[in-house]
Coordinates of C-alpha atoms in Angstrom, one line a residue:
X36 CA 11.6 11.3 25.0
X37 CA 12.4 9.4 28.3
X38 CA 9.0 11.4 30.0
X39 CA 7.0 10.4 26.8
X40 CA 8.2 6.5 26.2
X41 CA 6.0 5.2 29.2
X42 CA 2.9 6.6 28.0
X43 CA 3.3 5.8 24.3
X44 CA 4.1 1.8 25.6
X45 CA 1.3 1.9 27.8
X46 CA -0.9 3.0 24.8
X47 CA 0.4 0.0 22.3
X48 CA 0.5 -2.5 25.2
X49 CA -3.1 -1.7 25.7
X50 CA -4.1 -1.8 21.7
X51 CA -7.8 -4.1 21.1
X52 CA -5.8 -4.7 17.9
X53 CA -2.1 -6.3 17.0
X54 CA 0.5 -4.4 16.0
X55 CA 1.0 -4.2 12.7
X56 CA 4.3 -3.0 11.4
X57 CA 5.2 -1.3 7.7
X58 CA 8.9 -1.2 7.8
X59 CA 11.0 0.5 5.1
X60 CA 14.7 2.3 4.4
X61 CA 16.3 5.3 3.5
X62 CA 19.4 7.7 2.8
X63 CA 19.9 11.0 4.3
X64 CA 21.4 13.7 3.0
X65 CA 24.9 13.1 4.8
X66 CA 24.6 9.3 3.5
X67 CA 24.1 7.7 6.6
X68 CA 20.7 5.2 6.2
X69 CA 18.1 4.7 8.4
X70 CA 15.6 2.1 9.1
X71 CA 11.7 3.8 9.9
X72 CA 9.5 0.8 11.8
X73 CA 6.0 2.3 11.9
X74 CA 3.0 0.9 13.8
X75 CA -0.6 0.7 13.0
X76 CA -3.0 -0.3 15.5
X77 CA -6.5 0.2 17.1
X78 CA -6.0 1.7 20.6
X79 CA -7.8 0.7 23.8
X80 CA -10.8 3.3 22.6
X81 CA -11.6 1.7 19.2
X82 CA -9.5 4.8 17.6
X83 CA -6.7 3.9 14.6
X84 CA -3.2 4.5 15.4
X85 CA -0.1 5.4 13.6
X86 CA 3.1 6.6 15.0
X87 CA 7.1 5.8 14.3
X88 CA 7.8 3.7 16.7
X89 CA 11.4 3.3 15.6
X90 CA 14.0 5.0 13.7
X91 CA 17.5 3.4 14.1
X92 CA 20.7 3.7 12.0
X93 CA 21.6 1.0 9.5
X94 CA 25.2 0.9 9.8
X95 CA 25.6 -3.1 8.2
X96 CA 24.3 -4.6 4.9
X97 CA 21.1 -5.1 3.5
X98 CA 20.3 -8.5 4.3
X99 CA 17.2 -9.9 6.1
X100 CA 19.2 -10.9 9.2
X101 CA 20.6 -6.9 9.5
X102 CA 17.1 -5.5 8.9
X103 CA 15.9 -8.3 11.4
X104 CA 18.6 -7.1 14.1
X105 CA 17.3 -3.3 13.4
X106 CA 13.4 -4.1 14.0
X107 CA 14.0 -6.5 17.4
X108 CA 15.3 -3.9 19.1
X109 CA 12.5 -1.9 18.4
X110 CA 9.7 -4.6 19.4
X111 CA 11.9 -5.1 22.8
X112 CA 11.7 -1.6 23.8
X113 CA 7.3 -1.4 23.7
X114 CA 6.9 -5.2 24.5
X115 CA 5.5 -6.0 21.8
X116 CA 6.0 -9.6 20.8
X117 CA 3.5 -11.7 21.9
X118 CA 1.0 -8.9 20.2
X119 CA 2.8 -8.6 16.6
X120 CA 0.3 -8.4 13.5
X121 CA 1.1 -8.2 9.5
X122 CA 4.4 -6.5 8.1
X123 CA 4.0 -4.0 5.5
X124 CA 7.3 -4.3 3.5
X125 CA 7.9 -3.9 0.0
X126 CA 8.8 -7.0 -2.7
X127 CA 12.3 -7.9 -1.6
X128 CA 13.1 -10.9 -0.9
X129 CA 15.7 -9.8 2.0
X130 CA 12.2 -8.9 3.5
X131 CA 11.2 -12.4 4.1
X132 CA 14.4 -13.8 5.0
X133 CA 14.2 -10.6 8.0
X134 CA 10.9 -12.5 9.1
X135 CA 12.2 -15.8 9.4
X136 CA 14.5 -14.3 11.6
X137 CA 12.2 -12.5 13.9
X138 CA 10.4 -15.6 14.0
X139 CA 13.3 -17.4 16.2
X140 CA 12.6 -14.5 19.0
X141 CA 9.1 -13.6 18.6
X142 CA 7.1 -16.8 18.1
X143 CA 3.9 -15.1 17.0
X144 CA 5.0 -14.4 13.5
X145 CA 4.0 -16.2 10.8
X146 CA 6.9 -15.1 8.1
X147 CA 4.1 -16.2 5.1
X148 CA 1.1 -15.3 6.5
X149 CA 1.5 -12.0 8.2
X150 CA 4.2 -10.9 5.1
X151 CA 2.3 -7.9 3.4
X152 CA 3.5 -6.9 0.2
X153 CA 3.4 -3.2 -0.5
X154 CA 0.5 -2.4 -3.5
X155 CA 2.5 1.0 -3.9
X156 CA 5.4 -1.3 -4.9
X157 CA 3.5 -3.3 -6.7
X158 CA 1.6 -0.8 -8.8
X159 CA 5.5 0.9 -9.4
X160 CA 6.5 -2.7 -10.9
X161 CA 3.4 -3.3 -13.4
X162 CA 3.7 0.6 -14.5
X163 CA 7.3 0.0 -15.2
X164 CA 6.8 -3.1 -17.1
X165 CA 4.0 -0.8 -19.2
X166 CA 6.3 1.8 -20.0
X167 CA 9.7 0.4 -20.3
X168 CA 9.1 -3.5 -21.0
X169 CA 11.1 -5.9 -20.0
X170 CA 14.4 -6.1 -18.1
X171 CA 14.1 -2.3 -16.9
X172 CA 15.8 -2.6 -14.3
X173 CA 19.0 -3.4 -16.3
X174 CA 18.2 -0.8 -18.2
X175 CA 17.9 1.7 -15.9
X176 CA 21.4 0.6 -14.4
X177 CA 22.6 1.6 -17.8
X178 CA 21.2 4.8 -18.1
X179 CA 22.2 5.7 -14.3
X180 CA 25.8 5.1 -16.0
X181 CA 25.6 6.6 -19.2
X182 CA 26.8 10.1 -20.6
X183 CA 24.2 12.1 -21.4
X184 CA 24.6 11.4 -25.4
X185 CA 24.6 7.8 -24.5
X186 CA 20.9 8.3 -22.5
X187 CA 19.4 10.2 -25.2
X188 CA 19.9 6.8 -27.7
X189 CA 19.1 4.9 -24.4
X190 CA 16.3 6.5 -24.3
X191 CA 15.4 6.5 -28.4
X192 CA 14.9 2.2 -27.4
X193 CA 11.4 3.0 -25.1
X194 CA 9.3 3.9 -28.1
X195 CA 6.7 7.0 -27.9
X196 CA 7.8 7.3 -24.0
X197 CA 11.3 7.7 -24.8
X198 CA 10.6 9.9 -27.5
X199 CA 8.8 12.3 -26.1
X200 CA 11.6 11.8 -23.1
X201 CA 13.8 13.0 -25.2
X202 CA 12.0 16.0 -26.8
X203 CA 10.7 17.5 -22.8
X204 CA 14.5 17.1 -22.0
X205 CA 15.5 18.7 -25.4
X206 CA 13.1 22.2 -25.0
X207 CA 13.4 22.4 -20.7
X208 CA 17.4 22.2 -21.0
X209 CA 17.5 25.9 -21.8
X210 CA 15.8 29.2 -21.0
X211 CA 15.8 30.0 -24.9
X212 CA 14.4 26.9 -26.0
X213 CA 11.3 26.7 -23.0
X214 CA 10.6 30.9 -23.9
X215 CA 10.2 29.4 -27.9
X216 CA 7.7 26.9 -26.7
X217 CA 5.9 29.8 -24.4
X218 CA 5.6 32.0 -27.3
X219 CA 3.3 29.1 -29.5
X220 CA 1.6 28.4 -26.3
X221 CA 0.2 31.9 -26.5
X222 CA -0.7 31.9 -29.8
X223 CA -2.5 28.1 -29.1
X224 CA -4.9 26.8 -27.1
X225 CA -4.9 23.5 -24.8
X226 CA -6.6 20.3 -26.0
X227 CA -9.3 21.4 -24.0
X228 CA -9.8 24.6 -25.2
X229 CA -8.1 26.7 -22.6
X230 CA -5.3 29.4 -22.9
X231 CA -2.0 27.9 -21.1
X232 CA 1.5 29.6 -20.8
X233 CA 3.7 26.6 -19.2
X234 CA 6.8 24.4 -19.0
X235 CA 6.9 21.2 -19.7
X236 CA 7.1 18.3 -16.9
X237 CA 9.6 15.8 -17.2
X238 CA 9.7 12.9 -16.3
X239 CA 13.1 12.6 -14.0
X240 CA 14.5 9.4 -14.7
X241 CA 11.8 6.5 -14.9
X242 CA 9.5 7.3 -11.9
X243 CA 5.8 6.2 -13.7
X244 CA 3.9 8.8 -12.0
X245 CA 6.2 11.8 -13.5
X246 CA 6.0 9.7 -16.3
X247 CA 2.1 10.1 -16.1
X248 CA 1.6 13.8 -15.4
X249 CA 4.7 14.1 -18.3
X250 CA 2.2 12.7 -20.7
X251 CA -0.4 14.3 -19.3
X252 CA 0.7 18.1 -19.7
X253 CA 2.4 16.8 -23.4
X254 CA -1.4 15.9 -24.5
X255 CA -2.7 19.2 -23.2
X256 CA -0.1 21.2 -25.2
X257 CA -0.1 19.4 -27.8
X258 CA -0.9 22.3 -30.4
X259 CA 1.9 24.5 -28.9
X260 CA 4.2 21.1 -29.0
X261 CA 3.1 20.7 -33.0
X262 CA 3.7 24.7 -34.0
X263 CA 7.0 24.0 -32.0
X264 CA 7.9 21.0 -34.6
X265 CA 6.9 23.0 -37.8
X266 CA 8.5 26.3 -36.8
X267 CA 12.0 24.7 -35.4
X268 CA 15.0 25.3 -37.2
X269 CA 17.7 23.1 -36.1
X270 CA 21.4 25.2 -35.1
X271 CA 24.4 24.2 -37.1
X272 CA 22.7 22.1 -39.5
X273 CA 22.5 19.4 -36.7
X274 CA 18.9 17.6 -36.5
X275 CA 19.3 15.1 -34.6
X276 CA 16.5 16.6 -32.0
X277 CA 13.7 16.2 -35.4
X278 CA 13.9 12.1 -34.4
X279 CA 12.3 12.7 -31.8
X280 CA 9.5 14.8 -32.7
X281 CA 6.1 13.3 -32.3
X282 CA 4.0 12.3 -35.4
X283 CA 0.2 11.9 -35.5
X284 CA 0.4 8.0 -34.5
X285 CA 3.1 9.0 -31.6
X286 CA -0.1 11.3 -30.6
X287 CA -2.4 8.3 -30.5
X288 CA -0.3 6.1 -28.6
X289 CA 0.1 8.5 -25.5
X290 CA -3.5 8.8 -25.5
X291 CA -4.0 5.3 -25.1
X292 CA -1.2 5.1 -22.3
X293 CA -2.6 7.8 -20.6
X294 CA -6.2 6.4 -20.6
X295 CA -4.4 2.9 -19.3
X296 CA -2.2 5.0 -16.7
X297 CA -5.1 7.0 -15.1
X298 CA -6.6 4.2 -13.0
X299 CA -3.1 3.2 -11.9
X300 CA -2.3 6.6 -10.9
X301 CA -6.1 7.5 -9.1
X302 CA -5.6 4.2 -6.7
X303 CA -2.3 5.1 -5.8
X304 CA -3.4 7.9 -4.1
X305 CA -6.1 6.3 -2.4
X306 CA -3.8 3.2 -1.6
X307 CA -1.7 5.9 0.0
X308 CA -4.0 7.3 2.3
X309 CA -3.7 6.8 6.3
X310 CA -6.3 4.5 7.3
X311 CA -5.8 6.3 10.6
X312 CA -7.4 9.7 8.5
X313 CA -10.5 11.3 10.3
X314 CA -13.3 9.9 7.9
X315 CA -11.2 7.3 6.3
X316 CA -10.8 4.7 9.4
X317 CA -10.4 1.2 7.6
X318 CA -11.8 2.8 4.4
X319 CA -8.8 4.3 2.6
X320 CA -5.3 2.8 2.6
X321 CA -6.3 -0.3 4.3
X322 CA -4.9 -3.8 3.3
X323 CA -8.3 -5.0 2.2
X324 CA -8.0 -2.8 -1.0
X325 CA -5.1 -4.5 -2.5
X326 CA -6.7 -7.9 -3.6
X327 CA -9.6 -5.5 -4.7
X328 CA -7.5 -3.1 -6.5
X329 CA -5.6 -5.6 -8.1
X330 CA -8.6 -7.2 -9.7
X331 CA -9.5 -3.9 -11.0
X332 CA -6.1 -3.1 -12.5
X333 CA -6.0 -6.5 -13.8
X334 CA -9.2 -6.2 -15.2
X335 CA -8.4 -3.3 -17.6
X336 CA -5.2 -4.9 -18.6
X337 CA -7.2 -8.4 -19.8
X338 CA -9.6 -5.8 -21.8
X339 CA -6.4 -4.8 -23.7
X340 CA -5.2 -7.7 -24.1
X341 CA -8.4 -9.3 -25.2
X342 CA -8.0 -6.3 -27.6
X343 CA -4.7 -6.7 -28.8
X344 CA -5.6 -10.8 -29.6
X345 CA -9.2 -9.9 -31.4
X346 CA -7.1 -7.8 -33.8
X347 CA -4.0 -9.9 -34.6
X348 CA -7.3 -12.7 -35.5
X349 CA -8.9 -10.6 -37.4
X350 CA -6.0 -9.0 -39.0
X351 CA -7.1 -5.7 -38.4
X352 CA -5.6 -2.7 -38.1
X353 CA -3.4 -3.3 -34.9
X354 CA -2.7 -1.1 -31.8
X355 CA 0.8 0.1 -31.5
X356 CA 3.7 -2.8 -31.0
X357 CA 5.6 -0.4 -28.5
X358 CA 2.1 -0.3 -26.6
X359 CA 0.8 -3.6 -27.1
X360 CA 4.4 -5.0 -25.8
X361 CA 4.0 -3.2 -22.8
X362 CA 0.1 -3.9 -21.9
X363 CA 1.2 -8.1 -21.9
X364 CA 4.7 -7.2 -20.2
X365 CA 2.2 -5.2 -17.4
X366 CA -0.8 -7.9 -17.4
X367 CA 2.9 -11.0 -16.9
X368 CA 4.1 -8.8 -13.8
X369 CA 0.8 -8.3 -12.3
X370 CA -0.1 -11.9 -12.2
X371 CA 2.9 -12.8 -10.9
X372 CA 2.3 -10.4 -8.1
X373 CA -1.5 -11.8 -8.3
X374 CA -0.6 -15.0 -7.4
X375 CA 1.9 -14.1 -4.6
X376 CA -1.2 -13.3 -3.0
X377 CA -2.2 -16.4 -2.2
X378 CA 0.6 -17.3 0.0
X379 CA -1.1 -14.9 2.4
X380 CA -5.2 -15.7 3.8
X381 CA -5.2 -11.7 5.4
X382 CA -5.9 -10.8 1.4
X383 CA -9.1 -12.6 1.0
X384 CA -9.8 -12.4 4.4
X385 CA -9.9 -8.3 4.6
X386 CA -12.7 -8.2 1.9
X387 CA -14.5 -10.9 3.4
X388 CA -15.0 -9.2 6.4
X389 CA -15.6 -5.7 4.8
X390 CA -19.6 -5.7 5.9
X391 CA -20.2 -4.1 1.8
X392 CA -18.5 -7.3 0.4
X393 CA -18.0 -10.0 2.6
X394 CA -17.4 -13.5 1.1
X395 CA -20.2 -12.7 -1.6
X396 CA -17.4 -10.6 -3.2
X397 CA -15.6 -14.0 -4.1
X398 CA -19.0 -15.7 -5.4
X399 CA -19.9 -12.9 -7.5
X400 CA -15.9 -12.3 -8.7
X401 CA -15.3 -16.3 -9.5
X402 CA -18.7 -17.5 -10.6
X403 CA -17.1 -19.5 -13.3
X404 CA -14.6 -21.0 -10.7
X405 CA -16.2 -23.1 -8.4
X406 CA -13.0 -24.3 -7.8
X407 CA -11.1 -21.1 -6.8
X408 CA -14.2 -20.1 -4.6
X409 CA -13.7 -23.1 -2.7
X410 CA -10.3 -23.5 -2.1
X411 CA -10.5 -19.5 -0.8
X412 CA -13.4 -20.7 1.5
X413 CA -11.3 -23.3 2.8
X414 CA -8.3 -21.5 3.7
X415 CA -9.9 -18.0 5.3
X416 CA -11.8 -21.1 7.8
X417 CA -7.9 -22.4 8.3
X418 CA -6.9 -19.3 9.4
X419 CA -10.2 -18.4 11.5
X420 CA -10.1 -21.4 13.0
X421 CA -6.1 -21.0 14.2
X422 CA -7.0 -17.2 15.1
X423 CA -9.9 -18.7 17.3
X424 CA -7.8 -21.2 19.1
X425 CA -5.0 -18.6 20.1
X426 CA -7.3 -16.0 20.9
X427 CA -10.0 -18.1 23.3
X428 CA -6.5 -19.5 24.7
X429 CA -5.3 -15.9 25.6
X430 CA -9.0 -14.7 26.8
X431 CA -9.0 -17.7 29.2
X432 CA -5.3 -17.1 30.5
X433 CA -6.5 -12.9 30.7
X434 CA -9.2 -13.7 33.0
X435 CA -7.7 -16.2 35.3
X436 CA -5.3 -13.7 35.7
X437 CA -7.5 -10.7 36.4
X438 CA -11.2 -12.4 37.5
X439 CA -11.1 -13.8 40.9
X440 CA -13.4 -17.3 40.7
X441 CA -16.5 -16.4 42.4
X442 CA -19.2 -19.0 43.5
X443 CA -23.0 -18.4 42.0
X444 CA -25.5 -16.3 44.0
X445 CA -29.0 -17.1 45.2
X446 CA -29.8 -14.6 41.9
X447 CA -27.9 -16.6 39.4
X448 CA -29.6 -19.5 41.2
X449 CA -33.3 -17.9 40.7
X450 CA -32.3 -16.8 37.2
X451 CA -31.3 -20.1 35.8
X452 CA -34.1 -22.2 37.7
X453 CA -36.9 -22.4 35.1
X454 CA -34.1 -23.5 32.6
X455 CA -34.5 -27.2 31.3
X456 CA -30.8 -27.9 30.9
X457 CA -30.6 -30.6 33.2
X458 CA -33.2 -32.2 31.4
X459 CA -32.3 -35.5 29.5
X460 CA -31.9 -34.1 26.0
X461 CA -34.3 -35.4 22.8
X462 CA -33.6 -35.5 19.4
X463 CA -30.1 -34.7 18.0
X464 CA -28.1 -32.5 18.6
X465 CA -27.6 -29.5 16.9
X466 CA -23.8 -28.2 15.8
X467 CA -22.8 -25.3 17.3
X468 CA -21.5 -23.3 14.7
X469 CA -18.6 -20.7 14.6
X470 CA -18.7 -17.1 14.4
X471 CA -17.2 -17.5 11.0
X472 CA -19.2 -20.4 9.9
X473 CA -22.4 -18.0 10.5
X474 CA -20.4 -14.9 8.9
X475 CA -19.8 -17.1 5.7
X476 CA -23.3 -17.3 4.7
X477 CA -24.6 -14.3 5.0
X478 CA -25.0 -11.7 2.1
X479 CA -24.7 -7.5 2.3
X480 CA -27.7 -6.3 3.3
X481 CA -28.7 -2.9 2.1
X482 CA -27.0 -1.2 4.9
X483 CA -24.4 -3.0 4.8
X484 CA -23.6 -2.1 1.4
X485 CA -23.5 1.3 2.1
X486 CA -20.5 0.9 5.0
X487 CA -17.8 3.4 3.8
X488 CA -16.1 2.8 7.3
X489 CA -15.5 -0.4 8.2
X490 CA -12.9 -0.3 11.2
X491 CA -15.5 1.6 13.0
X492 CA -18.5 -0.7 11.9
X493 CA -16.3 -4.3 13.8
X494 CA -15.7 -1.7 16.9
X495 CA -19.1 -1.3 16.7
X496 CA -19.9 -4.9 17.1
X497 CA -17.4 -6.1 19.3
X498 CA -19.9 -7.7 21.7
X499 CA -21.7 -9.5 19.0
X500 CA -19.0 -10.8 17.4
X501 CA -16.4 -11.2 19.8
X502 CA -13.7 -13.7 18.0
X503 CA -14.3 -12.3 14.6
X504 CA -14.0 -8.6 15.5
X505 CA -10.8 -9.2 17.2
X506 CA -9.4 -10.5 13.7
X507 CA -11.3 -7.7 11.9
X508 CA -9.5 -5.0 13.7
X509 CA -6.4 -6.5 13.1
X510 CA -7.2 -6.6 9.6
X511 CA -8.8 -3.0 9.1
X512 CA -5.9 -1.4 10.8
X513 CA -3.3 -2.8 8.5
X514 CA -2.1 -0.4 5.8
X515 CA -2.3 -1.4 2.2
X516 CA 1.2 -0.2 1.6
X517 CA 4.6 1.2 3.2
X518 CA 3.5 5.2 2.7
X519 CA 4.3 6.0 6.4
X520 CA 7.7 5.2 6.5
X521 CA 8.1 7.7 3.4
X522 CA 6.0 10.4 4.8
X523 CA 8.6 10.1 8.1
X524 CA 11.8 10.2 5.2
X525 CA 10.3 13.5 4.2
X526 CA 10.0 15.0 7.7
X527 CA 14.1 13.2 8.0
X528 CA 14.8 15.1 5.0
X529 CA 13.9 18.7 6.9
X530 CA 16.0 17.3 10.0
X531 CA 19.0 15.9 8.3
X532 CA 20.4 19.3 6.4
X533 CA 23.5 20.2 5.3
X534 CA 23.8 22.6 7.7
X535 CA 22.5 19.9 10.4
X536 CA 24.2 16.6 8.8
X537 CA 26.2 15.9 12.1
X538 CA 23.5 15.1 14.5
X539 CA 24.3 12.2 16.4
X540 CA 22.3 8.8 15.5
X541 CA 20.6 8.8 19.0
X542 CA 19.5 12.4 17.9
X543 CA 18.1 11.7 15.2
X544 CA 16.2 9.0 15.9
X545 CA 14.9 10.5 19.9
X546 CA 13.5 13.8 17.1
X547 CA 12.0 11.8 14.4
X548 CA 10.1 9.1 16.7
X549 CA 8.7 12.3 19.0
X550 CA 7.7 14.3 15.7
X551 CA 5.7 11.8 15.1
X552 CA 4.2 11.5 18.4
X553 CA 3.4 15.3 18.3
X554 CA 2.2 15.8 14.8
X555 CA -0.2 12.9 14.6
X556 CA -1.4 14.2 18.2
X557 CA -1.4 10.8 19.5
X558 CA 0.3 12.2 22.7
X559 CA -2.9 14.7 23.5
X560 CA -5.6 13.8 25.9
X561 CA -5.2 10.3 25.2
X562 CA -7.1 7.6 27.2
X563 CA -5.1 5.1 28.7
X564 CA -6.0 2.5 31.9
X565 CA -3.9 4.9 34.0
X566 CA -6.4 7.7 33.2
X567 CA -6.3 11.1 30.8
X568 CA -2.7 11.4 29.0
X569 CA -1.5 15.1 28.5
X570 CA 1.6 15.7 27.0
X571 CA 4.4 16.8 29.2
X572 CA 6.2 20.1 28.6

């Protein structure tokens, strides 16, 4: 690692972009936790970067100030502080107490603006509060501590979801019962017509997306699933297991929460793309998708809910309770989360600078909210204009420091002679306007519209928009949620065996961090200002 450090702080020292951080924890196998600090940035060649940059062991508690004296450490060792972006972290509130504290050393931070909220988390909370309701998480704490008879009632509480909970759990718990359900499937066909010979998928506990794909296979053998319920006899007279057999209205109700669920599930997986990804720079995964993803999902939850109201006025026939609690319990959580937003301008700002959107997005989105268009208006030209100062500040200091002052040449003499600026000016003067100011008021144009890559398209224009690039590629390298870190846990979880689980810390974290520095390739033929990079054997 010692060879390879140089290089890799050479390369983030010389990043056209901040450093963005997405910051997350985990327990190994052997119980010990670890802290992964992950950076995002666009290097010296316009390409987007991410690589662990850190992997230490937590060894105190979980408050902000030990996370915050885990992640210094880290920022010391690639002198990084004066170029710190946004910080990806998920919903905790430990997480902004950790910023506060970094602030006191690295001055740069802004512990509001540049606080990043995971959508992944996000999206795990509003699902929740769609399948489960309210107060899940003391439920779940239950159910963590319950004997398995006490989960199955624990369960019968959810509705539909913890009905057919309870049924998966009741067929997969034995070879017998799973080879009865394979025997209908061959005589049946799938919901779409097809011949399928399966098991089951549970859900594992109350993680929405096996919740999701749970559902999902349940709909598509649903015929096998319904010979199953007519054709079982229950052993010694006890039939407790018919409760939770699914009736004709169960059937319609995990049709409608599957319908609900599949946007939620599709954006996750683009949410949890690298933004690094060949084809996806700034496209996929990027922070300017979460205010626009969350519109979306908020979007379909108003149409329910506009649903659900219409009916109860009408007194027709209404949707399910079980599912109509859980649409307004989802639509409450995502609001809240909605509105969090707003503490942060990077948000609004990322789809403002998105060439396909730009600030038209916000017109076009809040045309009945004059109001809302320009109190955003007025806070994204706050934040330029702060961006602008510190950045001409830092361009003026760069070039004092690296341009010797030179006096002007007969050419620049001849060049600027038929220029009438010494002229006494006439008329008035006209206001120079900022790069944002003329940014504002434009519209997508055709081409623009069409821009699937918009990292690449700032890089691009780097010359001709030299304050508002900067902040673009700041921007279009920040991820739109803490996926990294767990991609790293999962490589942790192939180094930290049980036949390896007494590595030493310094071990562990020397293997992850260079892992990462091999598998991403970040470490081959890269162009620094020392000259062509190759790795070292």
């Amino acid at each position: 690692m010692a060879a390879r450090l140089p290089f890799i702080i050479e390369l983030v020292q010389s990043a056209l972009s901040r450093i963005n951080l997405s910051i997350n924890g985990w327990r190994a196998h052997n119980r010990r936790e670890y802290i992964a600090v992950c950076g995002h940035f666009v290097d010296g060649q316009g390409h987007p970067r991410t690589l662990l940059l850190g992997f230490p062991r937590r060894y105190g508690g979980h408050t902000g100030d030990d996370l915050a004296a885990l992640v210094k450490p880290v920022i010391l060792q690639y002198g990084i502080g004066e170029k710190l972006g946004s910080f990806v972290m998920d919903n905790a509130d430990d997480n902004d107490k950790c910023l506060e504290v970094l602030q006191r050393s690295f001055s740069s931070i802004d512990p509001v603006a540049d606080r990043i909220r995971c959508i992944g988390h996000i999206i795990n909370l509003v699902v929740k509060a769609l399948l489960y309701g309210e107060g899940v998480s003391a439920w779940e704490k239950n159910l963590i501590e319950s004997s398995e008879e006490q989960r199955v009632a624990l369960w019968t509480l959810k509705g539909v979801i913890g009905k057919l909970h309870n049924l998966v759990v009741y067929i997969n718990r034995n070879d017998a019962r799973r080879e009865q359900l394979r025997a209908r499937m061959r005589v049946t066909k799938t919901s779409d017509g097809m011949l399928f010979v399966g098991v089951l998928l549970s859900d594992g506990g109350i993680r929405w997306n096996a919740t999701f794909y749970m559902i999902e296979r349940a709909l598509k053998c649903r015929p096998a699933i319904d010979l199953y319920q007519a054709q079982w006899k229950p052993p010694d007279r006890n039939d407790k297991h018919k409760n939770d057999f699914l009736t004709e209205a169960d059937w319609h109700e995990l049709e409608l929460f599957y319908r609900l669920l599949q946007p939620f599930e599709r954006l996750t997986k683009r949410l949890q793309c690298r933004a690094d990804g060949e084809g996806n720079e700034g496209s996929q995964g990027s922070v300017w998708q979460v205010l626009y993803a969350m519109d979306f999902l908020l979007t379909k939850l108003e149409s329910v809910k506009d649903e659900i109201h219409a009916m109860d006025a009408d007194n027709e026939d209404e949707l399910p309770p079980y599912y109509s609690a859980g649409v307004l319990a989802a639509w409450s959580k995502i609001n809240t989360y909605y509105e969090l937003t707003d503490r942060s301008p990077i948000y609004r700002m990322a789809i403002a600078l998105h060439p396909a959107y730009q600030f038209e997005y916000f017109r076009a989105k809040w045309w009945k909210r004059e109001d809302w268009i320009r109190t955003a208006q007025k806070g994204l030209t706050a934040y330029y204009d702060r961006f602008a100062a510190v950045t001409v500040a830092t361009d003026h200091v760069d070039q004092a420091e690296t341009s010797p002052c030179s006096s002007p040449t007969l050419d620049d003499e001849f060049d600027a002679w038929g220029h009438t600026t010494d002229r006494p000016h006439r008329g008035k003067r006209r206001k120079v306007e900022t790069e944002w100011e003329v940014w504002i008021k434009q519209v997508p144009s055709k081409d623009d519209m069409n821009v699937k890559n918009p990292l690449a398209w700032w890089v691009d224009r780097r010359h001709v928009w030299p304050i508002l690039s900067k902040l673009a590629l700041n921007i279009f390298s920040t991820p739109a949620m803490s996926a990294e870190p767990e991609r790293v846990f999962s490589d942790g979880g192939e180094l930290i065996t049980d036949k390896r689980n007494g590595l030493g810390d310094d071990t562990v974290e020397a293997e992850m961090v260079q892992k990462s520095w091999i598998t991403s390739k970040i470490l081959h033929g890269i162009a620094t200002p020392r000259g062509l990079y190759k790795l070292p054997d």
